[in-house]
PDB file of C-alpha atoms in Angstrom:
ATOM      1  CA  UNK A   1      -6.972   4.551 -16.003  1.00  0.00           C
ATOM      2  CA  UNK A   2      -5.910   7.055 -13.359  1.00  0.00           C
ATOM      3  CA  UNK A   3      -2.112   7.436 -13.431  1.00  0.00           C
ATOM      4  CA  UNK A   4       0.153   6.935 -10.444  1.00  0.00           C
ATOM      5  CA  UNK A   5       3.313   9.040 -10.245  1.00  0.00           C
ATOM      6  CA  UNK A   6       6.159   8.503  -7.810  1.00  0.00           C
ATOM      7  CA  UNK A   7       5.703   5.652  -5.326  1.00  0.00           C
ATOM      8  CA  UNK A   8       3.224   6.712  -2.688  1.00  0.00           C
ATOM      9  CA  UNK A   9       2.616   5.782   0.899  1.00  0.00           C
ATOM     10  CA  UNK A  10       1.414   2.345  -0.193  1.00  0.00           C
ATOM     11  CA  UNK A  11       5.011   1.400  -1.054  1.00  0.00           C
ATOM     12  CA  UNK A  12       6.913   3.752   1.230  1.00  0.00           C
ATOM     13  CA  UNK A  13       7.608   1.301   4.033  1.00  0.00           C
ATOM     14  CA  UNK A  14       8.774  -2.234   3.277  1.00  0.00           C
ATOM     15  CA  UNK A  15       8.497  -3.090   6.975  1.00  0.00           C
ATOM     16  CA  UNK A  16       4.712  -2.907   6.974  1.00  0.00           C
ATOM     17  CA  UNK A  17       3.000  -6.272   7.232  1.00  0.00           C
ATOM     18  CA  UNK A  18       0.902  -7.431   4.300  1.00  0.00           C
ATOM     19  CA  UNK A  19      -2.776  -6.824   4.925  1.00  0.00           C
ATOM     20  CA  UNK A  20      -5.110  -9.559   3.818  1.00  0.00           C
ATOM     21  CA  UNK A  21      -8.802 -10.259   3.894  1.00  0.00           C
ATOM     22  CA  UNK A  22     -11.749  -8.350   2.598  1.00  0.00           C
ATOM     23  CA  UNK A  23     -11.604  -5.581   5.188  1.00  0.00           C
ATOM     24  CA  UNK A  24     -14.416  -4.341   7.455  1.00  0.00           C
ATOM     25  CA  UNK A  25     -15.869  -1.599   5.220  1.00  0.00           C
ATOM     26  CA  UNK A  26     -17.673  -1.406   1.918  1.00  0.00           C
ATOM     27  CA  UNK A  27     -15.567  -1.527  -1.232  1.00  0.00           C
ATOM     28  CA  UNK A  28     -15.371   1.723  -3.197  1.00  0.00           C
ATOM     29  CA  UNK A  29     -18.081   1.822  -5.821  1.00  0.00           C
ATOM     30  CA  UNK A  30     -17.082   5.079  -7.527  1.00  0.00           C
ATOM     31  CA  UNK A  31     -14.197   5.860  -9.825  1.00  0.00           C
ATOM     32  CA  UNK A  32     -13.684   9.576  -9.399  1.00  0.00           C
ATOM     33  CA  UNK A  33     -11.921  11.459 -12.159  1.00  0.00           C
ATOM     34  CA  UNK A  34      -8.538  12.790 -11.105  1.00  0.00           C
ATOM     35  CA  UNK A  35      -8.138  16.551 -11.682  1.00  0.00           C
ATOM     36  CA  UNK A  36      -5.425  17.574 -14.133  1.00  0.00           C
ATOM     37  CA  UNK A  37      -1.910  17.530 -12.637  1.00  0.00           C
ATOM     38  CA  UNK A  38       0.237  17.879 -15.745  1.00  0.00           C
ATOM     39  CA  UNK A  39       2.211  20.847 -14.422  1.00  0.00           C
ATOM     40  CA  UNK A  40       3.472  19.263 -11.205  1.00  0.00           C
ATOM     41  CA  UNK A  41       5.293  16.327 -12.787  1.00  0.00           C
ATOM     42  CA  UNK A  42       8.269  18.497 -13.731  1.00  0.00           C
ATOM     43  CA  UNK A  43       7.868  21.364 -11.278  1.00  0.00           C
ATOM     44  CA  UNK A  44       7.207  19.982  -7.796  1.00  0.00           C
ATOM     45  CA  UNK A  45       9.772  17.312  -6.842  1.00  0.00           C
ATOM     46  CA  UNK A  46       9.169  17.771  -3.104  1.00  0.00           C
ATOM     47  CA  UNK A  47       5.385  17.435  -3.233  1.00  0.00           C
ATOM     48  CA  UNK A  48       3.565  14.153  -2.630  1.00  0.00           C
ATOM     49  CA  UNK A  49       2.002  12.941  -5.857  1.00  0.00           C
ATOM     50  CA  UNK A  50      -1.432  11.307  -5.926  1.00  0.00           C
ATOM     51  CA  UNK A  51      -1.277   7.573  -5.282  1.00  0.00           C
ATOM     52  CA  UNK A  52      -3.684   4.817  -4.232  1.00  0.00           C
ATOM     53  CA  UNK A  53      -4.674   6.596  -1.031  1.00  0.00           C
ATOM     54  CA  UNK A  54      -5.537   9.760  -2.978  1.00  0.00           C
ATOM     55  CA  UNK A  55      -7.739   7.804  -5.366  1.00  0.00           C
ATOM     56  CA  UNK A  56      -9.556   6.064  -2.525  1.00  0.00           C
ATOM     57  CA  UNK A  57     -10.190   9.423  -0.857  1.00  0.00           C
ATOM     58  CA  UNK A  58     -11.566  10.849  -4.109  1.00  0.00           C
ATOM     59  CA  UNK A  59     -13.846   7.837  -4.451  1.00  0.00           C
ATOM     60  CA  UNK A  60     -15.069   8.268  -0.873  1.00  0.00           C
ATOM     61  CA  UNK A  61     -15.839  11.931  -1.521  1.00  0.00           C
ATOM     62  CA  UNK A  62     -17.637  11.124  -4.748  1.00  0.00           C
ATOM     63  CA  UNK A  63     -19.789   8.580  -2.931  1.00  0.00           C
ATOM     64  CA  UNK A  64     -20.875  11.292  -0.489  1.00  0.00           C
ATOM     65  CA  UNK A  65     -21.136  14.233  -2.890  1.00  0.00           C
ATOM     66  CA  UNK A  66     -24.932  14.270  -3.029  1.00  0.00           C
ATOM     67  CA  UNK A  67     -25.222  14.367   0.773  1.00  0.00           C
ATOM     68  CA  UNK A  68     -22.359  16.821   1.227  1.00  0.00           C
ATOM     69  CA  UNK A  69     -23.691  19.060  -1.517  1.00  0.00           C
ATOM     70  CA  UNK A  70     -27.220  18.979  -0.114  1.00  0.00           C
ATOM     71  CA  UNK A  71     -25.831  20.413   3.127  1.00  0.00           C
ATOM     72  CA  UNK A  72     -24.532  23.397   1.099  1.00  0.00           C
ATOM     73  CA  UNK A  73     -21.076  23.564   2.712  1.00  0.00           C
ATOM     74  CA  UNK A  74     -19.674  27.088   2.662  1.00  0.00           C
ATOM     75  CA  UNK A  75     -16.229  26.335   4.122  1.00  0.00           C
ATOM     76  CA  UNK A  76     -14.354  23.211   3.041  1.00  0.00           C
ATOM     77  CA  UNK A  77     -10.864  22.506   4.371  1.00  0.00           C
ATOM     78  CA  UNK A  78      -8.192  20.079   3.242  1.00  0.00           C
ATOM     79  CA  UNK A  79      -5.204  19.531   5.518  1.00  0.00           C
ATOM     80  CA  UNK A  80      -2.016  18.536   3.718  1.00  0.00           C
ATOM     81  CA  UNK A  81      -3.229  18.919   0.117  1.00  0.00           C
ATOM     82  CA  UNK A  82       0.126  18.067  -1.448  1.00  0.00           C
ATOM     83  CA  UNK A  83      -0.472  18.393  -5.176  1.00  0.00           C
ATOM     84  CA  UNK A  84      -3.937  19.844  -4.619  1.00  0.00           C
ATOM     85  CA  UNK A  85      -5.877  17.142  -6.472  1.00  0.00           C
ATOM     86  CA  UNK A  86      -8.354  16.569  -3.647  1.00  0.00           C
ATOM     87  CA  UNK A  87      -8.860  20.284  -2.976  1.00  0.00           C
ATOM     88  CA  UNK A  88      -9.630  20.904  -6.652  1.00  0.00           C
ATOM     89  CA  UNK A  89     -11.917  17.876  -6.747  1.00  0.00           C
ATOM     90  CA  UNK A  90     -13.841  19.214  -3.758  1.00  0.00           C
ATOM     91  CA  UNK A  91     -14.215  22.615  -5.406  1.00  0.00           C
ATOM     92  CA  UNK A  92     -15.327  20.991  -8.662  1.00  0.00           C
ATOM     93  CA  UNK A  93     -17.796  18.646  -6.946  1.00  0.00           C
ATOM     94  CA  UNK A  94     -19.448  20.679  -4.191  1.00  0.00           C
ATOM     95  CA  UNK A  95     -20.701  23.588  -6.223  1.00  0.00           C
ATOM     96  CA  UNK A  96     -20.261  27.331  -6.313  1.00  0.00           C
ATOM     97  CA  UNK A  97     -21.273  27.823  -2.669  1.00  0.00           C
ATOM     98  CA  UNK A  98     -18.197  26.000  -1.360  1.00  0.00           C
ATOM     99  CA  UNK A  99     -15.125  28.097  -0.541  1.00  0.00           C
ATOM    100  CA  UNK A 100     -12.120  25.789  -0.205  1.00  0.00           C
ATOM    101  CA  UNK A 101      -9.122  26.327   2.062  1.00  0.00           C
ATOM    102  CA  UNK A 102      -6.014  24.152   1.757  1.00  0.00           C
ATOM    103  CA  UNK A 103      -3.537  24.099   4.656  1.00  0.00           C
ATOM    104  CA  UNK A 104      -0.025  22.724   4.232  1.00  0.00           C
ATOM    105  CA  UNK A 105       3.224  23.118   6.132  1.00  0.00           C
ATOM    106  CA  UNK A 106       5.172  22.698   2.874  1.00  0.00           C
ATOM    107  CA  UNK A 107       5.372  25.989   0.908  1.00  0.00           C
ATOM    108  CA  UNK A 108       5.924  24.057  -2.315  1.00  0.00           C
ATOM    109  CA  UNK A 109       2.665  22.180  -1.745  1.00  0.00           C
ATOM    110  CA  UNK A 110       0.858  25.480  -1.255  1.00  0.00           C
ATOM    111  CA  UNK A 111       2.024  26.817  -4.622  1.00  0.00           C
ATOM    112  CA  UNK A 112       1.339  23.499  -6.338  1.00  0.00           C
ATOM    113  CA  UNK A 113      -2.195  23.359  -4.948  1.00  0.00           C
ATOM    114  CA  UNK A 114      -2.894  26.844  -6.292  1.00  0.00           C
ATOM    115  CA  UNK A 115      -1.539  25.891  -9.721  1.00  0.00           C
ATOM    116  CA  UNK A 116      -3.669  22.728  -9.753  1.00  0.00           C
ATOM    117  CA  UNK A 117      -6.747  24.798  -8.914  1.00  0.00           C
ATOM    118  CA  UNK A 118      -5.960  27.151 -11.790  1.00  0.00           C
ATOM    119  CA  UNK A 119      -5.400  24.292 -14.237  1.00  0.00           C
ATOM    120  CA  UNK A 120      -8.814  22.898 -13.293  1.00  0.00           C
ATOM    121  CA  UNK A 121     -10.728  26.172 -13.459  1.00  0.00           C
ATOM    122  CA  UNK A 122     -11.502  26.513  -9.749  1.00  0.00           C
ATOM    123  CA  UNK A 123      -8.894  29.117  -8.774  1.00  0.00           C
ATOM    124  CA  UNK A 124     -11.695  31.503  -7.835  1.00  0.00           C
ATOM    125  CA  UNK A 125     -12.776  29.226  -4.981  1.00  0.00           C
ATOM    126  CA  UNK A 126      -9.485  27.811  -3.657  1.00  0.00           C
ATOM    127  CA  UNK A 127      -7.175  29.650  -1.264  1.00  0.00           C
ATOM    128  CA  UNK A 128      -4.176  28.291   0.631  1.00  0.00           C
ATOM    129  CA  UNK A 129      -2.305  29.085   3.791  1.00  0.00           C
ATOM    130  CA  UNK A 130       0.874  27.708   5.303  1.00  0.00           C
ATOM    131  CA  UNK A 131       0.261  26.080   8.650  1.00  0.00           C
ATOM    132  CA  UNK A 132       0.273  23.048  10.897  1.00  0.00           C
ATOM    133  CA  UNK A 133      -2.788  20.802  10.676  1.00  0.00           C
ATOM    134  CA  UNK A 134      -5.971  22.671  11.691  1.00  0.00           C
ATOM    135  CA  UNK A 135      -4.169  25.343  13.714  1.00  0.00           C
ATOM    136  CA  UNK A 136      -4.915  28.125  11.182  1.00  0.00           C
ATOM    137  CA  UNK A 137      -8.622  27.735  11.955  1.00  0.00           C
ATOM    138  CA  UNK A 138      -7.898  28.617  15.584  1.00  0.00           C
ATOM    139  CA  UNK A 139      -6.864  32.156  14.624  1.00  0.00           C
ATOM    140  CA  UNK A 140      -9.378  32.959  11.923  1.00  0.00           C
ATOM    141  CA  UNK A 141      -8.618  36.667  11.554  1.00  0.00           C
ATOM    142  CA  UNK A 142      -4.856  36.159  11.242  1.00  0.00           C
ATOM    143  CA  UNK A 143      -5.353  33.314   8.779  1.00  0.00           C
ATOM    144  CA  UNK A 144      -7.745  35.394   6.675  1.00  0.00           C
ATOM    145  CA  UNK A 145      -5.021  38.025   6.361  1.00  0.00           C
ATOM    146  CA  UNK A 146      -2.394  35.466   5.301  1.00  0.00           C
ATOM    147  CA  UNK A 147      -4.234  33.640   2.524  1.00  0.00           C
ATOM    148  CA  UNK A 148      -2.582  32.943  -0.821  1.00  0.00           C
ATOM    149  CA  UNK A 149      -4.410  32.622  -4.122  1.00  0.00           C
ATOM    150  CA  UNK A 150      -6.431  34.607  -6.637  1.00  0.00           C
ATOM    151  CA  UNK A 151      -7.920  37.799  -5.134  1.00  0.00           C
ATOM    152  CA  UNK A 152     -11.462  36.511  -5.544  1.00  0.00           C
ATOM    153  CA  UNK A 153     -10.643  33.304  -3.708  1.00  0.00           C
ATOM    154  CA  UNK A 154      -8.729  34.906  -0.845  1.00  0.00           C
ATOM    155  CA  UNK A 155     -11.515  37.445  -0.393  1.00  0.00           C
ATOM    156  CA  UNK A 156     -14.181  34.768  -0.373  1.00  0.00           C
ATOM    157  CA  UNK A 157     -12.389  32.314   1.912  1.00  0.00           C
ATOM    158  CA  UNK A 158     -11.187  35.146   4.151  1.00  0.00           C
ATOM    159  CA  UNK A 159     -14.703  36.508   4.581  1.00  0.00           C
ATOM    160  CA  UNK A 160     -15.993  33.067   5.528  1.00  0.00           C
ATOM    161  CA  UNK A 161     -13.171  32.541   8.013  1.00  0.00           C
ATOM    162  CA  UNK A 162     -13.764  35.924   9.611  1.00  0.00           C
ATOM    163  CA  UNK A 163     -17.509  35.382   9.819  1.00  0.00           C
ATOM    164  CA  UNK A 164     -17.134  32.003  11.438  1.00  0.00           C
ATOM    165  CA  UNK A 165     -14.318  33.055  13.736  1.00  0.00           C
ATOM    166  CA  UNK A 166     -16.513  35.864  15.047  1.00  0.00           C
ATOM    167  CA  UNK A 167     -19.067  33.272  16.180  1.00  0.00           C
ATOM    168  CA  UNK A 168     -16.533  31.833  18.600  1.00  0.00           C
ATOM    169  CA  UNK A 169     -18.265  29.580  21.071  1.00  0.00           C
ATOM    170  CA  UNK A 170     -21.738  30.740  20.099  1.00  0.00           C
ATOM    171  CA  UNK A 171     -24.312  28.362  18.668  1.00  0.00           C
ATOM    172  CA  UNK A 172     -24.931  28.063  14.961  1.00  0.00           C
ATOM    173  CA  UNK A 173     -23.355  26.939  11.726  1.00  0.00           C
ATOM    174  CA  UNK A 174     -19.628  27.515  11.699  1.00  0.00           C
ATOM    175  CA  UNK A 175     -19.390  27.998  15.455  1.00  0.00           C
ATOM    176  CA  UNK A 176     -16.395  26.387  17.084  1.00  0.00           C
ATOM    177  CA  UNK A 177     -15.875  25.744  20.782  1.00  0.00           C
ATOM    178  CA  UNK A 178     -12.969  28.155  21.178  1.00  0.00           C
ATOM    179  CA  UNK A 179     -13.078  31.950  21.123  1.00  0.00           C
ATOM    180  CA  UNK A 180     -11.589  32.365  17.633  1.00  0.00           C
ATOM    181  CA  UNK A 181     -12.045  29.001  15.890  1.00  0.00           C
ATOM    182  CA  UNK A 182     -13.622  29.106  12.434  1.00  0.00           C
ATOM    183  CA  UNK A 183     -15.308  25.713  12.193  1.00  0.00           C
ATOM    184  CA  UNK A 184     -15.498  24.076   8.754  1.00  0.00           C
ATOM    185  CA  UNK A 185     -18.400  22.191   7.224  1.00  0.00           C
ATOM    186  CA  UNK A 186     -16.147  19.617   5.584  1.00  0.00           C
ATOM    187  CA  UNK A 187     -12.591  18.635   6.591  1.00  0.00           C
ATOM    188  CA  UNK A 188     -10.444  16.206   4.610  1.00  0.00           C
ATOM    189  CA  UNK A 189      -7.047  14.812   5.625  1.00  0.00           C
ATOM    190  CA  UNK A 190      -4.727  12.257   4.031  1.00  0.00           C
ATOM    191  CA  UNK A 191      -2.163  12.160   6.837  1.00  0.00           C
ATOM    192  CA  UNK A 192       1.356  10.773   7.085  1.00  0.00           C
ATOM    193  CA  UNK A 193       0.255   7.330   8.296  1.00  0.00           C
ATOM    194  CA  UNK A 194       3.141   4.966   7.535  1.00  0.00           C
ATOM    195  CA  UNK A 195       4.693   3.484  10.701  1.00  0.00           C
ATOM    196  CA  UNK A 196       8.282   4.770  10.857  1.00  0.00           C
ATOM    197  CA  UNK A 197      10.884   5.733  13.457  1.00  0.00           C
ATOM    198  CA  UNK A 198       9.628   8.823  15.276  1.00  0.00           C
ATOM    199  CA  UNK A 199      12.538  10.982  14.138  1.00  0.00           C
ATOM    200  CA  UNK A 200      11.420  10.664  10.500  1.00  0.00           C
ATOM    201  CA  UNK A 201       8.223  12.588  11.292  1.00  0.00           C
ATOM    202  CA  UNK A 202      10.248  15.794  11.421  1.00  0.00           C
ATOM    203  CA  UNK A 203      12.217  15.178   8.224  1.00  0.00           C
ATOM    204  CA  UNK A 204      12.480  18.143   5.902  1.00  0.00           C
ATOM    205  CA  UNK A 205      12.302  16.126   2.666  1.00  0.00           C
ATOM    206  CA  UNK A 206       9.477  14.317   0.860  1.00  0.00           C
ATOM    207  CA  UNK A 207       9.473  11.534   3.496  1.00  0.00           C
ATOM    208  CA  UNK A 208       7.596  13.915   5.783  1.00  0.00           C
ATOM    209  CA  UNK A 209       4.547  13.357   3.576  1.00  0.00           C
ATOM    210  CA  UNK A 210       4.236   9.757   4.715  1.00  0.00           C
ATOM    211  CA  UNK A 211       6.309   9.276   7.889  1.00  0.00           C
ATOM    212  CA  UNK A 212       3.859   8.748  10.739  1.00  0.00           C
ATOM    213  CA  UNK A 213       6.107   7.619  13.573  1.00  0.00           C
ATOM    214  CA  UNK A 214       5.118   4.851  15.965  1.00  0.00           C
ATOM    215  CA  UNK A 215       2.029   3.007  14.653  1.00  0.00           C
ATOM    216  CA  UNK A 216       1.810   5.783  12.066  1.00  0.00           C
ATOM    217  CA  UNK A 217      -0.073   7.799  14.674  1.00  0.00           C
ATOM    218  CA  UNK A 218       2.145  10.750  15.634  1.00  0.00           C
ATOM    219  CA  UNK A 219       0.438  13.227  13.310  1.00  0.00           C
ATOM    220  CA  UNK A 220      -2.999  11.615  13.494  1.00  0.00           C
ATOM    221  CA  UNK A 221      -2.964  11.864  17.287  1.00  0.00           C
ATOM    222  CA  UNK A 222      -2.293  15.604  17.097  1.00  0.00           C
ATOM    223  CA  UNK A 223      -5.010  16.109  14.487  1.00  0.00           C
ATOM    224  CA  UNK A 224      -7.871  14.342  16.273  1.00  0.00           C
ATOM    225  CA  UNK A 225      -8.082  16.613  19.363  1.00  0.00           C
ATOM    226  CA  UNK A 226      -8.457  19.615  17.038  1.00  0.00           C
ATOM    227  CA  UNK A 227     -11.599  18.248  15.385  1.00  0.00           C
ATOM    228  CA  UNK A 228     -14.111  19.243  18.087  1.00  0.00           C
ATOM    229  CA  UNK A 229     -13.049  22.881  17.704  1.00  0.00           C
ATOM    230  CA  UNK A 230     -12.640  22.782  13.929  1.00  0.00           C
ATOM    231  CA  UNK A 231     -15.721  20.837  12.799  1.00  0.00           C
ATOM    232  CA  UNK A 232     -18.973  22.761  12.427  1.00  0.00           C
ATOM    233  CA  UNK A 233     -21.997  21.664  14.428  1.00  0.00           C
ATOM    234  CA  UNK A 234     -24.325  19.942  13.924  1.00  0.00           C
ATOM    235  CA  UNK A 235     -23.743  18.797  10.342  1.00  0.00           C
ATOM    236  CA  UNK A 236     -19.976  18.923   9.861  1.00  0.00           C
ATOM    237  CA  UNK A 237     -18.197  15.907   8.379  1.00  0.00           C
ATOM    238  CA  UNK A 238     -14.504  14.995   8.339  1.00  0.00           C
ATOM    239  CA  UNK A 239     -12.759  12.328   6.251  1.00  0.00           C
ATOM    240  CA  UNK A 240      -9.359  10.822   7.027  1.00  0.00           C
ATOM    241  CA  UNK A 241      -7.271   8.124   5.362  1.00  0.00           C
ATOM    242  CA  UNK A 242      -5.799   5.395   7.581  1.00  0.00           C
ATOM    243  CA  UNK A 243      -4.167   1.987   7.294  1.00  0.00           C
ATOM    244  CA  UNK A 244      -4.790  -1.058   9.476  1.00  0.00           C
ATOM    245  CA  UNK A 245      -1.528  -0.499  11.368  1.00  0.00           C
ATOM    246  CA  UNK A 246      -2.939   2.811  12.658  1.00  0.00           C
ATOM    247  CA  UNK A 247      -5.574   0.808  14.620  1.00  0.00           C
ATOM    248  CA  UNK A 248      -8.855   2.304  13.303  1.00  0.00           C
ATOM    249  CA  UNK A 249     -10.782   0.895  16.277  1.00  0.00           C
ATOM    250  CA  UNK A 250      -8.537   2.794  18.691  1.00  0.00           C
ATOM    251  CA  UNK A 251      -8.890   5.956  16.595  1.00  0.00           C
ATOM    252  CA  UNK A 252     -12.669   5.551  16.776  1.00  0.00           C
ATOM    253  CA  UNK A 253     -12.482   5.195  20.571  1.00  0.00           C
ATOM    254  CA  UNK A 254     -10.400   8.380  20.795  1.00  0.00           C
ATOM    255  CA  UNK A 255     -12.903  10.211  18.586  1.00  0.00           C
ATOM    256  CA  UNK A 256     -15.808   8.957  20.705  1.00  0.00           C
ATOM    257  CA  UNK A 257     -14.122  10.403  23.789  1.00  0.00           C
ATOM    258  CA  UNK A 258     -14.130  13.730  21.940  1.00  0.00           C
ATOM    259  CA  UNK A 259     -17.850  13.435  21.239  1.00  0.00           C
ATOM    260  CA  UNK A 260     -17.603  12.282  17.632  1.00  0.00           C
ATOM    261  CA  UNK A 261     -19.101   9.365  15.714  1.00  0.00           C
ATOM    262  CA  UNK A 262     -16.704   7.354  13.520  1.00  0.00           C
ATOM    263  CA  UNK A 263     -17.749   5.342  10.484  1.00  0.00           C
ATOM    264  CA  UNK A 264     -15.722   3.221   8.092  1.00  0.00           C
ATOM    265  CA  UNK A 265     -16.566   4.674   4.705  1.00  0.00           C
ATOM    266  CA  UNK A 266     -14.521   2.719   2.161  1.00  0.00           C
ATOM    267  CA  UNK A 267     -11.619   0.285   2.240  1.00  0.00           C
ATOM    268  CA  UNK A 268      -9.373  -1.469  -0.264  1.00  0.00           C
ATOM    269  CA  UNK A 269      -6.187  -3.504  -0.474  1.00  0.00           C
ATOM    270  CA  UNK A 270      -3.363  -1.502  -2.051  1.00  0.00           C
ATOM    271  CA  UNK A 271      -0.018  -3.219  -2.537  1.00  0.00           C
ATOM    272  CA  UNK A 272       1.176  -4.162   0.944  1.00  0.00           C
ATOM    273  CA  UNK A 273      -1.448  -2.365   3.046  1.00  0.00           C
ATOM    274  CA  UNK A 274      -5.176  -2.050   3.614  1.00  0.00           C
ATOM    275  CA  UNK A 275      -6.298   1.520   3.092  1.00  0.00           C
ATOM    276  CA  UNK A 276      -9.489   2.887   4.614  1.00  0.00           C
ATOM    277  CA  UNK A 277     -11.263   6.222   4.776  1.00  0.00           C
ATOM    278  CA  UNK A 278     -12.879   7.075   8.101  1.00  0.00           C
ATOM    279  CA  UNK A 279     -15.745   9.536   8.410  1.00  0.00           C
ATOM    280  CA  UNK A 280     -16.168  11.579  11.591  1.00  0.00           C
ATOM    281  CA  UNK A 281     -19.331  13.518  12.420  1.00  0.00           C
ATOM    282  CA  UNK A 282     -21.363  14.735  15.346  1.00  0.00           C
ATOM    283  CA  UNK A 283     -24.141  12.505  16.748  1.00  0.00           C
ATOM    284  CA  UNK A 284     -27.400  13.085  14.920  1.00  0.00           C
ATOM    285  CA  UNK A 285     -30.081  15.182  16.618  1.00  0.00           C
ATOM    286  CA  UNK A 286     -32.943  13.101  17.943  1.00  0.00           C
ATOM    287  CA  UNK A 287     -35.269  12.030  15.157  1.00  0.00           C
ATOM    288  CA  UNK A 288     -32.877  12.922  12.325  1.00  0.00           C
ATOM    289  CA  UNK A 289     -32.008  10.204   9.833  1.00  0.00           C
ATOM    290  CA  UNK A 290     -28.442   9.454   8.793  1.00  0.00           C
ATOM    291  CA  UNK A 291     -27.357  10.635   5.338  1.00  0.00           C
ATOM    292  CA  UNK A 292     -28.149   8.106   2.620  1.00  0.00           C
ATOM    293  CA  UNK A 293     -24.437   7.714   1.807  1.00  0.00           C
ATOM    294  CA  UNK A 294     -23.902   6.130   5.245  1.00  0.00           C
ATOM    295  CA  UNK A 295     -26.150   3.182   4.420  1.00  0.00           C
ATOM    296  CA  UNK A 296     -23.209   0.929   3.532  1.00  0.00           C
ATOM    297  CA  UNK A 297     -20.762   2.253   6.096  1.00  0.00           C
ATOM    298  CA  UNK A 298     -19.621   0.472   9.242  1.00  0.00           C
ATOM    299  CA  UNK A 299     -20.130   2.160  12.616  1.00  0.00           C
ATOM    300  CA  UNK A 300     -16.806   1.977  14.457  1.00  0.00           C
ATOM    301  CA  UNK A 301     -17.541   4.132  17.482  1.00  0.00           C
ATOM    302  CA  UNK A 302     -19.801   6.762  18.979  1.00  0.00           C
ATOM    303  CA  UNK A 303     -20.038   8.758  22.225  1.00  0.00           C
ATOM    304  CA  UNK A 304     -22.997   6.613  23.275  1.00  0.00           C
ATOM    305  CA  UNK A 305     -20.955   3.457  22.825  1.00  0.00           C
TER     306      UNK A 305
END
């Protein structure tokens, strides 16, 4: 069994309504192995520990590994890695070509993510930077100079950031739509999604890891508009955890307005909430087939309606 540490987002808000029913998406079929996290239990009291949402995200990634790996992603980004379990899992699963960047506003999470990478033997491919959501990708050169981690990892991730940032608005893999954006092939985010009073979103303690403000959307609604600049065209993919109270259909409509397709990847009931992982991607070029991992997913929205 995969252990659960401190209570996670699934039990963080007693005011959330119980979510019933089978849910609109496929049930997770994988049981991904959690990377080792022995060190953090006694050394990172202000870092969000893996919980049900983390496990569901790992399972979603595992279900897509063959398709993601076939695309040979060179820059993989996790926003808000917390303990670093997902970042290490990505590095372990996507092969030696993938350079992984973890972005977190919590300095303790940055150091914990680096330790988790080391404990799992992927420290040579994981670098971290302190920052807010995807903003570090908007200033690729400055971010490349501020990376933390093993020298080999910072050099590798920094070179990829600089190369992609130089593309700017040009066409091609890693090209963003802004002058300095370094667009990533894969983006993963387990956001603060619990509906709470808005003032809790800016808390300085561990509650910041789950406090999402009204509808649990305050952070999500700042993240979404960054995706068109931060997600590589044409094959980039982004995964985000949500709960029913976040209104996944409305999120899909917002993503469609930004030019993105939204699919419901996996969903499960966890304690008092229904957790889901959404996948965002660009519309497929004419004549191109969808990845095989999307066969069981539910289309929630697209630019074409």
